[in-house]
PDB file of C-alpha atoms in Angstrom:
ATOM      1  CA  MET A  56     -40.882   8.530  -0.519  1.00  0.00           C
ATOM      2  CA  SER A  57     -42.801  11.589  -0.585  1.00  0.00           C
ATOM      3  CA  SER A  58     -42.687  14.041  -3.166  1.00  0.00           C
ATOM      4  CA  THR A  59     -43.517  16.630  -1.214  1.00  0.00           C
ATOM      5  CA  LEU A  60     -40.287  16.622   0.574  1.00  0.00           C
ATOM      6  CA  PRO A  61     -37.562  19.162  -0.115  1.00  0.00           C
ATOM      7  CA  ALA A  62     -34.977  17.219  -2.864  1.00  0.00           C
ATOM      8  CA  ALA A  63     -32.490  17.937  -0.089  1.00  0.00           C
ATOM      9  CA  HIS A  64     -34.156  16.075   2.680  1.00  0.00           C
ATOM     10  CA  GLN A  65     -35.173  13.469  -0.185  1.00  0.00           C
ATOM     11  CA  LEU A  66     -31.440  12.704  -0.285  1.00  0.00           C
ATOM     12  CA  ALA A  67     -31.003  12.612   3.091  1.00  0.00           C
ATOM     13  CA  VAL A  68     -33.169   9.944   4.258  1.00  0.00           C
ATOM     14  CA  LEU A  69     -32.872   7.681   1.481  1.00  0.00           C
ATOM     15  CA  ARG A  70     -30.054   5.444   3.388  1.00  0.00           C
ATOM     16  CA  ARG A  71     -28.823   5.004   6.888  1.00  0.00           C
ATOM     17  CA  PRO A  72     -26.075   7.538   8.256  1.00  0.00           C
ATOM     18  CA  GLY A  73     -22.502   6.536   7.795  1.00  0.00           C
ATOM     19  CA  PRO A  74     -20.073   5.632   4.958  1.00  0.00           C
ATOM     20  CA  PRO A  75     -20.374   2.766   2.443  1.00  0.00           C
ATOM     21  CA  LEU A  76     -20.631  -0.545   4.185  1.00  0.00           C
ATOM     22  CA  THR A  77     -17.693  -2.432   4.290  1.00  0.00           C
ATOM     23  CA  ILE A  78     -17.188  -6.494   3.716  1.00  0.00           C
ATOM     24  CA  ASP A  79     -16.754  -7.395   7.508  1.00  0.00           C
ATOM     25  CA  GLU A  80     -19.639  -5.163   8.545  1.00  0.00           C
ATOM     26  CA  ILE A  81     -21.795  -7.439   5.984  1.00  0.00           C
ATOM     27  CA  ARG A  82     -20.295 -10.415   7.295  1.00  0.00           C
ATOM     28  CA  ARG A  83     -20.602  -9.666  10.932  1.00  0.00           C
ATOM     29  CA  HIS A  84     -24.831  -8.835  10.456  1.00  0.00           C
ATOM     30  CA  PRO A  85     -26.671 -11.512  12.127  1.00  0.00           C
ATOM     31  CA  ARG A  86     -28.396 -12.515   9.305  1.00  0.00           C
ATOM     32  CA  PHE A  87     -25.597 -12.705   6.493  1.00  0.00           C
ATOM     33  CA  GLU A  88     -26.111 -16.062   6.229  1.00  0.00           C
ATOM     34  CA  ASP A  89     -29.934 -15.349   5.041  1.00  0.00           C
ATOM     35  CA  ALA A  90     -28.733 -12.691   2.816  1.00  0.00           C
ATOM     36  CA  CYS A  91     -26.249 -15.568   1.263  1.00  0.00           C
ATOM     37  CA  ASP A  92     -29.613 -17.600   0.648  1.00  0.00           C
ATOM     38  CA  CYS A  93     -31.541 -14.638  -0.575  1.00  0.00           C
ATOM     39  CA  TYR A  94     -28.579 -14.411  -3.283  1.00  0.00           C
ATOM     40  CA  LEU A  95     -28.768 -18.133  -4.399  1.00  0.00           C
ATOM     41  CA  VAL A  96     -32.479 -17.504  -4.693  1.00  0.00           C
ATOM     42  CA  GLU A  97     -32.486 -14.514  -6.760  1.00  0.00           C
ATOM     43  CA  MET A  98     -29.658 -15.355  -8.958  1.00  0.00           C
ATOM     44  CA  LEU A  99     -31.013 -18.383  -9.874  1.00  0.00           C
ATOM     45  CA  SER A 100     -34.583 -16.958 -10.254  1.00  0.00           C
ATOM     46  CA  LEU A 101     -33.019 -14.291 -12.818  1.00  0.00           C
ATOM     47  CA  TYR A 102     -34.147 -15.611 -16.544  1.00  0.00           C
ATOM     48  CA  ASP A 103     -35.834 -18.352 -15.559  1.00  0.00           C
ATOM     49  CA  GLY A 104     -36.548 -20.371 -18.088  1.00  0.00           C
ATOM     50  CA  ASP A 105     -35.102 -18.054 -20.981  1.00  0.00           C
ATOM     51  CA  HIS A 106     -32.535 -20.435 -22.440  1.00  0.00           C
ATOM     52  CA  ARG A 107     -31.201 -17.261 -24.370  1.00  0.00           C
ATOM     53  CA  LEU A 108     -30.413 -15.555 -21.612  1.00  0.00           C
ATOM     54  CA  ILE A 109     -29.501 -18.129 -19.216  1.00  0.00           C
ATOM     55  CA  LYS A 110     -26.788 -18.772 -21.865  1.00  0.00           C
ATOM     56  CA  GLY A 111     -25.904 -15.599 -22.718  1.00  0.00           C
ATOM     57  CA  LEU A 112     -26.144 -12.575 -19.882  1.00  0.00           C
ATOM     58  CA  VAL A 113     -25.080 -15.125 -16.784  1.00  0.00           C
ATOM     59  CA  GLU A 114     -21.671 -15.159 -19.055  1.00  0.00           C
ATOM     60  CA  PHE A 115     -19.110 -13.587 -17.344  1.00  0.00           C
ATOM     61  CA  VAL A 116     -17.451 -11.247 -20.034  1.00  0.00           C
ATOM     62  CA  ARG A 117     -20.906 -10.922 -21.947  1.00  0.00           C
ATOM     63  CA  ALA A 118     -22.372 -10.008 -18.629  1.00  0.00           C
ATOM     64  CA  VAL A 119     -19.878  -6.998 -18.262  1.00  0.00           C
ATOM     65  CA  VAL A 120     -20.213  -5.708 -21.425  1.00  0.00           C
ATOM     66  CA  PHE A 121     -24.221  -5.586 -20.773  1.00  0.00           C
ATOM     67  CA  MET A 122     -23.596  -3.410 -17.856  1.00  0.00           C
ATOM     68  CA  LEU A 123     -21.224  -1.421 -19.103  1.00  0.00           C
ATOM     69  CA  ILE A 124     -23.187  -0.159 -22.027  1.00  0.00           C
ATOM     70  CA  VAL A 125     -26.043   0.323 -19.869  1.00  0.00           C
ATOM     71  CA  SER A 126     -24.082   2.480 -18.104  1.00  0.00           C
ATOM     72  CA  MET A 127     -22.643   4.725 -20.665  1.00  0.00           C
ATOM     73  CA  ASP A 128     -26.157   4.782 -22.221  1.00  0.00           C
ATOM     74  CA  ALA A 129     -27.142   6.171 -18.933  1.00  0.00           C
ATOM     75  CA  ALA A 130     -24.276   9.349 -19.027  1.00  0.00           C
ATOM     76  CA  HIS A 131     -25.607   9.623 -22.441  1.00  0.00           C
ATOM     77  CA  ASP A 132     -25.343  13.033 -23.108  1.00  0.00           C
ATOM     78  CA  PRO A 133     -27.024  14.731 -26.547  1.00  0.00           C
ATOM     79  CA  ARG A 134     -24.863  17.506 -27.384  1.00  0.00           C
ATOM     80  CA  ASP A 135     -21.493  15.799 -25.497  1.00  0.00           C
ATOM     81  CA  PRO A 136     -20.122  13.476 -27.955  1.00  0.00           C
ATOM     82  CA  LYS A 137     -17.842  12.208 -25.774  1.00  0.00           C
ATOM     83  CA  THR A 138     -20.382  10.983 -23.762  1.00  0.00           C
ATOM     84  CA  HIS A 139     -21.570   8.998 -26.641  1.00  0.00           C
ATOM     85  CA  LEU A 140     -21.478   4.907 -26.953  1.00  0.00           C
ATOM     86  CA  THR A 141     -19.093   4.362 -29.399  1.00  0.00           C
ATOM     87  CA  LEU A 142     -17.602   0.408 -29.769  1.00  0.00           C
ATOM     88  CA  PRO A 143     -13.925   2.472 -29.378  1.00  0.00           C
ATOM     89  CA  ARG A 144     -14.959   3.928 -26.877  1.00  0.00           C
ATOM     90  CA  LEU A 145     -16.491   0.774 -25.409  1.00  0.00           C
ATOM     91  CA  ARG A 146     -13.436  -1.376 -25.673  1.00  0.00           C
ATOM     92  CA  ALA A 147     -11.191   1.281 -24.192  1.00  0.00           C
ATOM     93  CA  LEU A 148     -13.527   1.117 -20.861  1.00  0.00           C
ATOM     94  CA  LEU A 149     -13.657  -2.531 -21.038  1.00  0.00           C
ATOM     95  CA  ALA A 150     -10.120  -2.785 -21.238  1.00  0.00           C
ATOM     96  CA  GLN A 151     -10.093  -1.456 -17.692  1.00  0.00           C
ATOM     97  CA  VAL A 152     -11.097  -4.308 -16.300  1.00  0.00           C
ATOM     98  CA  GLY A 153      -8.982  -6.773 -18.650  1.00  0.00           C
ATOM     99  CA  ILE A 154     -11.396  -7.300 -21.089  1.00  0.00           C
ATOM    100  CA  THR A 155      -9.278  -6.821 -24.489  1.00  0.00           C
ATOM    101  CA  GLN A 156     -10.518  -9.188 -27.643  1.00  0.00           C
ATOM    102  CA  PRO A 157     -12.141  -7.015 -29.916  1.00  0.00           C
ATOM    103  CA  ARG A 158     -13.383  -9.615 -31.710  1.00  0.00           C
ATOM    104  CA  ARG A 159     -15.095 -10.691 -28.912  1.00  0.00           C
ATOM    105  CA  ILE A 160     -16.859  -7.541 -28.312  1.00  0.00           C
ATOM    106  CA  ASN A 161     -17.534  -6.830 -31.574  1.00  0.00           C
ATOM    107  CA  ASP A 162     -19.285 -10.453 -31.996  1.00  0.00           C
ATOM    108  CA  ILE A 163     -21.332  -9.452 -28.203  1.00  0.00           C
ATOM    109  CA  VAL A 164     -22.361  -5.874 -29.340  1.00  0.00           C
ATOM    110  CA  GLN A 165     -23.872  -7.526 -32.813  1.00  0.00           C
ATOM    111  CA  GLY A 166     -25.325 -10.041 -30.571  1.00  0.00           C
ATOM    112  CA  PHE A 167     -26.970  -7.722 -28.286  1.00  0.00           C
ATOM    113  CA  GLN A 168     -28.123  -5.565 -31.512  1.00  0.00           C
ATOM    114  CA  GLN A 169     -29.645  -8.908 -33.061  1.00  0.00           C
ATOM    115  CA  ASP A 170     -31.606  -9.433 -29.388  1.00  0.00           C
ATOM    116  CA  GLY A 171     -32.943  -6.229 -29.413  1.00  0.00           C
ATOM    117  CA  PHE A 172     -31.021  -4.749 -26.927  1.00  0.00           C
ATOM    118  CA  LEU A 173     -28.916  -2.094 -28.878  1.00  0.00           C
ATOM    119  CA  VAL A 174     -30.150   0.111 -31.850  1.00  0.00           C
ATOM    120  CA  LYS A 175     -27.160   1.783 -33.979  1.00  0.00           C
ATOM    121  CA  GLU A 176     -27.780   4.902 -35.326  1.00  0.00           C
ATOM    122  CA  PRO A 177     -25.383   7.860 -36.983  1.00  0.00           C
ATOM    123  CA  SER A 178     -23.910  10.417 -34.617  1.00  0.00           C
ATOM    124  CA  PRO A 179     -26.115  13.733 -35.056  1.00  0.00           C
ATOM    125  CA  HIS A 180     -22.502  15.575 -34.839  1.00  0.00           C
ATOM    126  CA  ASN A 181     -20.831  13.495 -37.566  1.00  0.00           C
ATOM    127  CA  GLY A 182     -22.824  11.092 -39.399  1.00  0.00           C
ATOM    128  CA  ARG A 183     -19.556   9.010 -40.343  1.00  0.00           C
ATOM    129  CA  ILE A 184     -19.597   7.917 -36.948  1.00  0.00           C
ATOM    130  CA  LYS A 185     -22.352   4.999 -35.339  1.00  0.00           C
ATOM    131  CA  ILE A 186     -23.135   5.283 -31.676  1.00  0.00           C
ATOM    132  CA  TYR A 187     -25.270   2.734 -30.051  1.00  0.00           C
ATOM    133  CA  ARG A 188     -28.393   3.239 -27.791  1.00  0.00           C
ATOM    134  CA  ALA A 189     -29.550   0.965 -25.371  1.00  0.00           C
ATOM    135  CA  THR A 190     -33.210  -0.136 -25.875  1.00  0.00           C
ATOM    136  CA  GLU A 191     -36.194  -0.386 -23.559  1.00  0.00           C
ATOM    137  CA  LYS A 192     -35.621  -4.188 -23.556  1.00  0.00           C
ATOM    138  CA  MET A 193     -32.052  -3.768 -22.243  1.00  0.00           C
ATOM    139  CA  LEU A 194     -32.943  -1.275 -19.788  1.00  0.00           C
ATOM    140  CA  ALA A 195     -35.862  -3.531 -18.262  1.00  0.00           C
ATOM    141  CA  THR A 196     -33.296  -6.683 -18.441  1.00  0.00           C
ATOM    142  CA  ASP A 197     -30.729  -4.585 -16.230  1.00  0.00           C
ATOM    143  CA  ARG A 198     -33.796  -3.506 -13.975  1.00  0.00           C
ATOM    144  CA  GLN A 199     -34.562  -6.880 -13.280  1.00  0.00           C
ATOM    145  CA  TRP A 200     -30.789  -7.415 -12.634  1.00  0.00           C
ATOM    146  CA  LEU A 201     -30.586  -4.673 -10.166  1.00  0.00           C
ATOM    147  CA  ALA A 202     -33.479  -5.844  -8.143  1.00  0.00           C
ATOM    148  CA  VAL A 203     -31.878  -9.204  -7.857  1.00  0.00           C
ATOM    149  CA  TYR A 204     -28.597  -7.837  -6.833  1.00  0.00           C
ATOM    150  CA  HIS A 205     -30.122  -5.441  -4.315  1.00  0.00           C
ATOM    151  CA  ALA A 206     -32.366  -7.918  -2.986  1.00  0.00           C
ATOM    152  CA  PRO A 207     -30.157  -9.358  -0.083  1.00  0.00           C
ATOM    153  CA  LEU A 208     -29.226  -5.962   0.909  1.00  0.00           C
ATOM    154  CA  ALA A 209     -33.117  -5.586   1.440  1.00  0.00           C
ATOM    155  CA  LEU A 210     -33.059  -8.117   3.301  1.00  0.00           C
ATOM    156  CA  LEU A 211     -29.854  -7.297   5.793  1.00  0.00           C
ATOM    157  CA  TYR A 212     -31.280  -3.447   5.651  1.00  0.00           C
ATOM    158  CA  PRO A 213     -34.878  -2.760   4.791  1.00  0.00           C
ATOM    159  CA  GLU A 214     -35.201   0.882   6.231  1.00  0.00           C
ATOM    160  CA  VAL A 215     -32.953   1.766   3.118  1.00  0.00           C
ATOM    161  CA  GLN A 216     -35.032   3.369   0.790  1.00  0.00           C
ATOM    162  CA  VAL A 217     -32.485   2.950  -2.352  1.00  0.00           C
ATOM    163  CA  TYR A 218     -32.583  -0.437  -1.944  1.00  0.00           C
ATOM    164  CA  GLN A 219     -36.685  -0.524  -2.180  1.00  0.00           C
ATOM    165  CA  MET A 220     -35.982   1.454  -5.370  1.00  0.00           C
ATOM    166  CA  ALA A 221     -34.080  -1.032  -6.836  1.00  0.00           C
ATOM    167  CA  MET A 222     -36.673  -3.898  -5.870  1.00  0.00           C
ATOM    168  CA  ALA A 223     -38.984  -1.784  -7.239  1.00  0.00           C
ATOM    169  CA  ARG A 224     -37.427  -1.361 -10.875  1.00  0.00           C
ATOM    170  CA  ASP A 225     -37.317   2.358 -10.576  1.00  0.00           C
ATOM    171  CA  PRO A 226     -36.262   3.875 -14.010  1.00  0.00           C
ATOM    172  CA  ALA A 227     -34.630   6.832 -12.043  1.00  0.00           C
ATOM    173  CA  TYR A 228     -32.621   4.704  -9.401  1.00  0.00           C
ATOM    174  CA  GLN A 229     -31.528   2.698 -12.251  1.00  0.00           C
ATOM    175  CA  ASN A 230     -30.560   5.638 -14.396  1.00  0.00           C
ATOM    176  CA  ALA A 231     -28.104   7.523 -11.435  1.00  0.00           C
ATOM    177  CA  TYR A 232     -26.452   4.059 -10.488  1.00  0.00           C
ATOM    178  CA  ARG A 233     -25.784   2.749 -14.135  1.00  0.00           C
ATOM    179  CA  ARG A 234     -23.566   6.580 -14.204  1.00  0.00           C
ATOM    180  CA  ALA A 235     -21.691   5.457 -10.901  1.00  0.00           C
ATOM    181  CA  ASP A 236     -21.154   2.902 -11.791  1.00  0.00           C
ATOM    182  CA  LEU A 237     -18.682   4.493 -14.624  1.00  0.00           C
ATOM    183  CA  ILE A 238     -17.177   5.992 -11.729  1.00  0.00           C
ATOM    184  CA  THR A 239     -16.654   2.801  -9.590  1.00  0.00           C
ATOM    185  CA  LEU A 240     -15.507   0.568 -12.936  1.00  0.00           C
ATOM    186  CA  LEU A 241     -12.502  -0.317 -11.398  1.00  0.00           C
ATOM    187  CA  ASN A 242     -14.398  -1.839  -8.175  1.00  0.00           C
ATOM    188  CA  MET A 243     -15.049  -5.249 -10.458  1.00  0.00           C
ATOM    189  CA  ASN A 244     -11.228  -5.762 -10.353  1.00  0.00           C
ATOM    190  CA  ASP A 245     -11.812  -5.788  -6.578  1.00  0.00           C
ATOM    191  CA  ILE A 246     -14.493  -8.164  -6.628  1.00  0.00           C
ATOM    192  CA  ILE A 247     -12.568 -10.941  -8.661  1.00  0.00           C
ATOM    193  CA  GLY A 248      -9.292 -10.624  -6.724  1.00  0.00           C
ATOM    194  CA  HIS A 249     -11.028 -10.824  -3.384  1.00  0.00           C
ATOM    195  CA  THR A 250     -12.807 -14.276  -4.704  1.00  0.00           C
ATOM    196  CA  PRO A 251     -10.467 -16.778  -6.854  1.00  0.00           C
ATOM    197  CA  GLU A 252     -12.516 -19.884  -5.341  1.00  0.00           C
ATOM    198  CA  VAL A 253     -15.545 -17.766  -7.741  1.00  0.00           C
ATOM    199  CA  SER A 254     -13.362 -16.749  -9.957  1.00  0.00           C
ATOM    200  CA  PHE A 255     -12.586 -20.245 -10.979  1.00  0.00           C
ATOM    201  CA  PHE A 256     -16.439 -20.809 -11.752  1.00  0.00           C
ATOM    202  CA  LEU A 257     -16.821 -17.338 -13.817  1.00  0.00           C
ATOM    203  CA  GLY A 258     -13.600 -18.525 -16.549  1.00  0.00           C
ATOM    204  CA  GLU A 259     -16.051 -21.653 -17.044  1.00  0.00           C
ATOM    205  CA  GLU A 260     -18.922 -21.848 -19.963  1.00  0.00           C
ATOM    206  CA  VAL A 261     -22.330 -21.058 -17.792  1.00  0.00           C
ATOM    207  CA  GLY A 262     -19.891 -22.084 -14.825  1.00  0.00           C
ATOM    208  CA  PHE A 263     -21.355 -19.125 -12.439  1.00  0.00           C
ATOM    209  CA  ARG A 264     -25.006 -20.750 -12.965  1.00  0.00           C
ATOM    210  CA  ILE A 265     -23.592 -24.469 -12.119  1.00  0.00           C
ATOM    211  CA  LEU A 266     -21.766 -22.526  -8.953  1.00  0.00           C
ATOM    212  CA  MET A 267     -25.106 -21.234  -7.761  1.00  0.00           C
ATOM    213  CA  LEU A 268     -26.961 -24.506  -8.397  1.00  0.00           C
ATOM    214  CA  LEU A 269     -24.459 -26.354  -6.285  1.00  0.00           C
ATOM    215  CA  MET A 270     -24.629 -24.025  -3.175  1.00  0.00           C
ATOM    216  CA  ARG A 271     -28.017 -24.110  -3.659  1.00  0.00           C
ATOM    217  CA  GLU A 272     -28.237 -27.612  -2.698  1.00  0.00           C
ATOM    218  CA  ALA A 273     -25.372 -28.126  -0.847  1.00  0.00           C
ATOM    219  CA  ARG A 274     -26.264 -25.488   1.837  1.00  0.00           C
ATOM    220  CA  ALA A 275     -29.326 -26.984   2.573  1.00  0.00           C
ATOM    221  CA  ASN A 276     -27.794 -29.915   3.862  1.00  0.00           C
ATOM    222  CA  PRO A 277     -25.301 -30.580   6.998  1.00  0.00           C
ATOM    223  CA  ASP A 278     -22.601 -31.810   5.923  1.00  0.00           C
ATOM    224  CA  HIS A 279     -22.608 -29.687   2.617  1.00  0.00           C
ATOM    225  CA  ARG A 280     -23.384 -32.275  -0.007  1.00  0.00           C
ATOM    226  CA  THR A 281     -25.679 -32.251  -2.660  1.00  0.00           C
ATOM    227  CA  GLY A 282     -28.655 -34.801  -3.427  1.00  0.00           C
ATOM    228  CA  PRO A 283     -27.625 -37.703  -5.722  1.00  0.00           C
ATOM    229  CA  GLY A 284     -27.766 -36.755  -9.499  1.00  0.00           C
ATOM    230  CA  PHE A 285     -26.536 -33.357  -9.551  1.00  0.00           C
ATOM    231  CA  PHE A 286     -24.571 -33.952 -12.783  1.00  0.00           C
ATOM    232  CA  THR A 287     -28.106 -34.423 -14.505  1.00  0.00           C
ATOM    233  CA  ARG A 288     -29.794 -31.807 -12.430  1.00  0.00           C
ATOM    234  CA  ALA A 289     -27.480 -29.044 -13.114  1.00  0.00           C
ATOM    235  CA  ALA A 290     -27.088 -29.827 -16.896  1.00  0.00           C
ATOM    236  CA  GLY A 291     -30.654 -29.595 -17.562  1.00  0.00           C
ATOM    237  CA  GLU A 292     -31.323 -26.268 -15.020  1.00  0.00           C
ATOM    238  CA  ALA A 293     -28.054 -24.706 -16.819  1.00  0.00           C
ATOM    239  CA  LYS A 294     -28.967 -25.948 -20.255  1.00  0.00           C
ATOM    240  CA  VAL A 295     -25.732 -27.825 -20.771  1.00  0.00           C
ATOM    241  CA  SER A 296     -24.570 -31.312 -21.011  1.00  0.00           C
ATOM    242  CA  ARG A 297     -24.005 -33.095 -18.105  1.00  0.00           C
ATOM    243  CA  THR A 298     -20.523 -34.125 -19.710  1.00  0.00           C
ATOM    244  CA  HIS A 299     -19.625 -30.151 -19.073  1.00  0.00           C
ATOM    245  CA  VAL A 300     -21.158 -30.446 -15.715  1.00  0.00           C
ATOM    246  CA  ARG A 301     -18.764 -33.013 -14.428  1.00  0.00           C
ATOM    247  CA  ASN A 302     -15.463 -31.896 -16.290  1.00  0.00           C
ATOM    248  CA  VAL A 303     -16.529 -28.533 -14.308  1.00  0.00           C
ATOM    249  CA  MET A 304     -16.767 -30.409 -10.892  1.00  0.00           C
ATOM    250  CA  LYS A 305     -13.844 -32.588 -11.703  1.00  0.00           C
ATOM    251  CA  ARG A 306     -11.457 -29.303 -12.366  1.00  0.00           C
ATOM    252  CA  ALA A 307     -12.739 -27.696  -9.327  1.00  0.00           C
ATOM    253  CA  GLU A 308     -12.340 -31.064  -7.484  1.00  0.00           C
ATOM    254  CA  GLU A 309      -8.317 -30.638  -8.383  1.00  0.00           C
ATOM    255  CA  ARG A 310      -8.463 -27.514  -7.106  1.00  0.00           C
ATOM    256  CA  GLU A 311      -9.778 -28.861  -3.617  1.00  0.00           C
ATOM    257  CA  MET A 312     -12.710 -26.552  -3.775  1.00  0.00           C
ATOM    258  CA  VAL A 313     -15.330 -29.906  -3.801  1.00  0.00           C
ATOM    259  CA  SER A 314     -15.079 -33.566  -3.556  1.00  0.00           C
ATOM    260  CA  LEU A 315     -16.887 -36.115  -5.816  1.00  0.00           C
ATOM    261  CA  GLY A 316     -16.194 -39.090  -4.570  1.00  0.00           C
ATOM    262  CA  ASP A 317     -16.783 -41.200  -7.294  1.00  0.00           C
ATOM    263  CA  ALA A 318     -17.273 -39.720 -11.298  1.00  0.00           C
ATOM    264  CA  SER A 319     -21.175 -41.237 -11.213  1.00  0.00           C
ATOM    265  CA  GLY A 320     -22.408 -37.633 -10.594  1.00  0.00           C
ATOM    266  CA  ARG A 321     -24.417 -39.328  -7.311  1.00  0.00           C
ATOM    267  CA  SER A 322     -23.409 -36.183  -5.110  1.00  0.00           C
ATOM    268  CA  VAL A 323     -21.155 -33.832  -4.873  1.00  0.00           C
ATOM    269  CA  GLN A 324     -19.574 -32.408  -1.374  1.00  0.00           C
ATOM    270  CA  VAL A 325     -18.675 -28.513  -1.504  1.00  0.00           C
ATOM    271  CA  LEU A 326     -15.563 -28.513   0.735  1.00  0.00           C
ATOM    272  CA  PRO A 327     -14.768 -25.800   3.300  1.00  0.00           C
ATOM    273  CA  LEU A 328     -12.595 -23.245   0.700  1.00  0.00           C
ATOM    274  CA  LEU A 329     -14.901 -23.364  -1.743  1.00  0.00           C
ATOM    275  CA  GLN A 330     -17.860 -22.290   1.500  1.00  0.00           C
ATOM    276  CA  GLU A 331     -15.890 -19.520   2.555  1.00  0.00           C
ATOM    277  CA  GLY A 332     -15.082 -18.411  -1.414  1.00  0.00           C
ATOM    278  CA  PHE A 333     -18.398 -17.909  -1.699  1.00  0.00           C
ATOM    279  CA  ARG A 334     -19.167 -16.245   1.657  1.00  0.00           C
ATOM    280  CA  ASN A 335     -16.656 -13.601   0.500  1.00  0.00           C
ATOM    281  CA  TRP A 336     -18.116 -13.820  -2.782  1.00  0.00           C
ATOM    282  CA  VAL A 337     -21.585 -12.702  -1.892  1.00  0.00           C
ATOM    283  CA  ALA A 338     -19.945 -10.222   0.993  1.00  0.00           C
ATOM    284  CA  VAL A 339     -17.725  -8.300  -1.242  1.00  0.00           C
ATOM    285  CA  THR A 340     -20.487  -8.305  -4.017  1.00  0.00           C
ATOM    286  CA  LEU A 341     -23.014  -6.337  -1.563  1.00  0.00           C
ATOM    287  CA  ALA A 342     -19.746  -4.284  -0.373  1.00  0.00           C
ATOM    288  CA  GLY A 343     -19.687  -3.300  -3.777  1.00  0.00           C
ATOM    289  CA  ILE A 344     -23.285  -2.674  -4.728  1.00  0.00           C
ATOM    290  CA  ASP A 345     -23.819  -0.253  -1.388  1.00  0.00           C
ATOM    291  CA  THR A 346     -20.897   1.386  -2.688  1.00  0.00           C
ATOM    292  CA  VAL A 347     -21.712   2.178  -5.929  1.00  0.00           C
ATOM    293  CA  SER A 348     -25.455   2.839  -4.752  1.00  0.00           C
ATOM    294  CA  SER A 349     -23.749   5.715  -2.127  1.00  0.00           C
ATOM    295  CA  PHE A 350     -22.687   7.640  -5.199  1.00  0.00           C
ATOM    296  CA  ALA A 351     -25.921   7.280  -7.349  1.00  0.00           C
ATOM    297  CA  ILE A 352     -27.866   9.082  -4.775  1.00  0.00           C
ATOM    298  CA  PRO A 353     -26.505  12.337  -5.837  1.00  0.00           C
ATOM    299  CA  HIS A 354     -27.366  11.918  -9.457  1.00  0.00           C
ATOM    300  CA  LEU A 355     -31.085  10.514  -8.236  1.00  0.00           C
ATOM    301  CA  ASP A 356     -32.546  13.965  -9.515  1.00  0.00           C
ATOM    302  CA  SER A 357     -30.855  14.419 -12.909  1.00  0.00           C
ATOM    303  CA  ALA A 358     -31.468  10.943 -13.459  1.00  0.00           C
ATOM    304  CA  ARG A 359     -35.396  11.585 -13.297  1.00  0.00           C
ATOM    305  CA  THR A 360     -34.866  14.479 -15.941  1.00  0.00           C
ATOM    306  CA  ALA A 361     -32.770  12.325 -18.162  1.00  0.00           C
ATOM    307  CA  GLY A 362     -35.414   9.304 -17.497  1.00  0.00           C
ATOM    308  CA  GLY A 363     -37.979  11.473 -18.914  1.00  0.00           C
ATOM    309  CA  ASP A 364     -36.201  12.808 -21.805  1.00  0.00           C
ATOM    310  CA  ARG A 365     -35.911   9.132 -23.664  1.00  0.00           C
TER     311      ARG A 365
END
């Protein structure tokens, strides 16, 4: 995007005309199955090889806390204490998406501090109040996350420039997107509500990564069955025990999402219920990302200024 263009024209060419994408539009796209494959590849590349991040940020509650912290930090105005990230304000926003365990939230925030994602400092308006700020390490990790989530949309709609900005890890787009994310916070409840099959895996330890590994193997075969030894391979890649993978698969079988055939872990067949649930998850997720992206565009000019002030 040329910086010589007037700002209004720049905003006009960032995305295609019309309202945000609907779930049905995404599902009807002729390359939707390619987008599903892209989603799997990108998600499994996220934090590849980093044991702590795989075990941490792929876990649902921790991931939500991470993204909300980045969003709150993006909206930080040094002059306005109401925008500052404090534990009470973080807990209040998390409660809107059903995360209400104060001790768990405190532990996650402390873990982020220990990992170098957050710093705590006294409020410039009241030294007794402690506020948190995201570090560059946290912001860089989040830009990686945004690139992964926008990749399937960039595949479907390569002409949309904001998707390319996410893929390029543009800090201004990140800031604008995360500000908009606060406006659309309750979209997360819609995503979870539309996809009970995937929600089951979100509730299991590293369950989402196990699901991605399962779908990657199963989608490669006409009978939607993994190759032999899936339990062992998934355990190695998800950094959990083989027993844990087997137990997750057994619970999924009880819900008629997979068929194990036997308990040896020789292979796992993904049944139609989970096949369709995964497609719905991808479509709902991409529609949600596009909605937030549309809200982000008006913030881009101010986001460039905010990025320069950090």
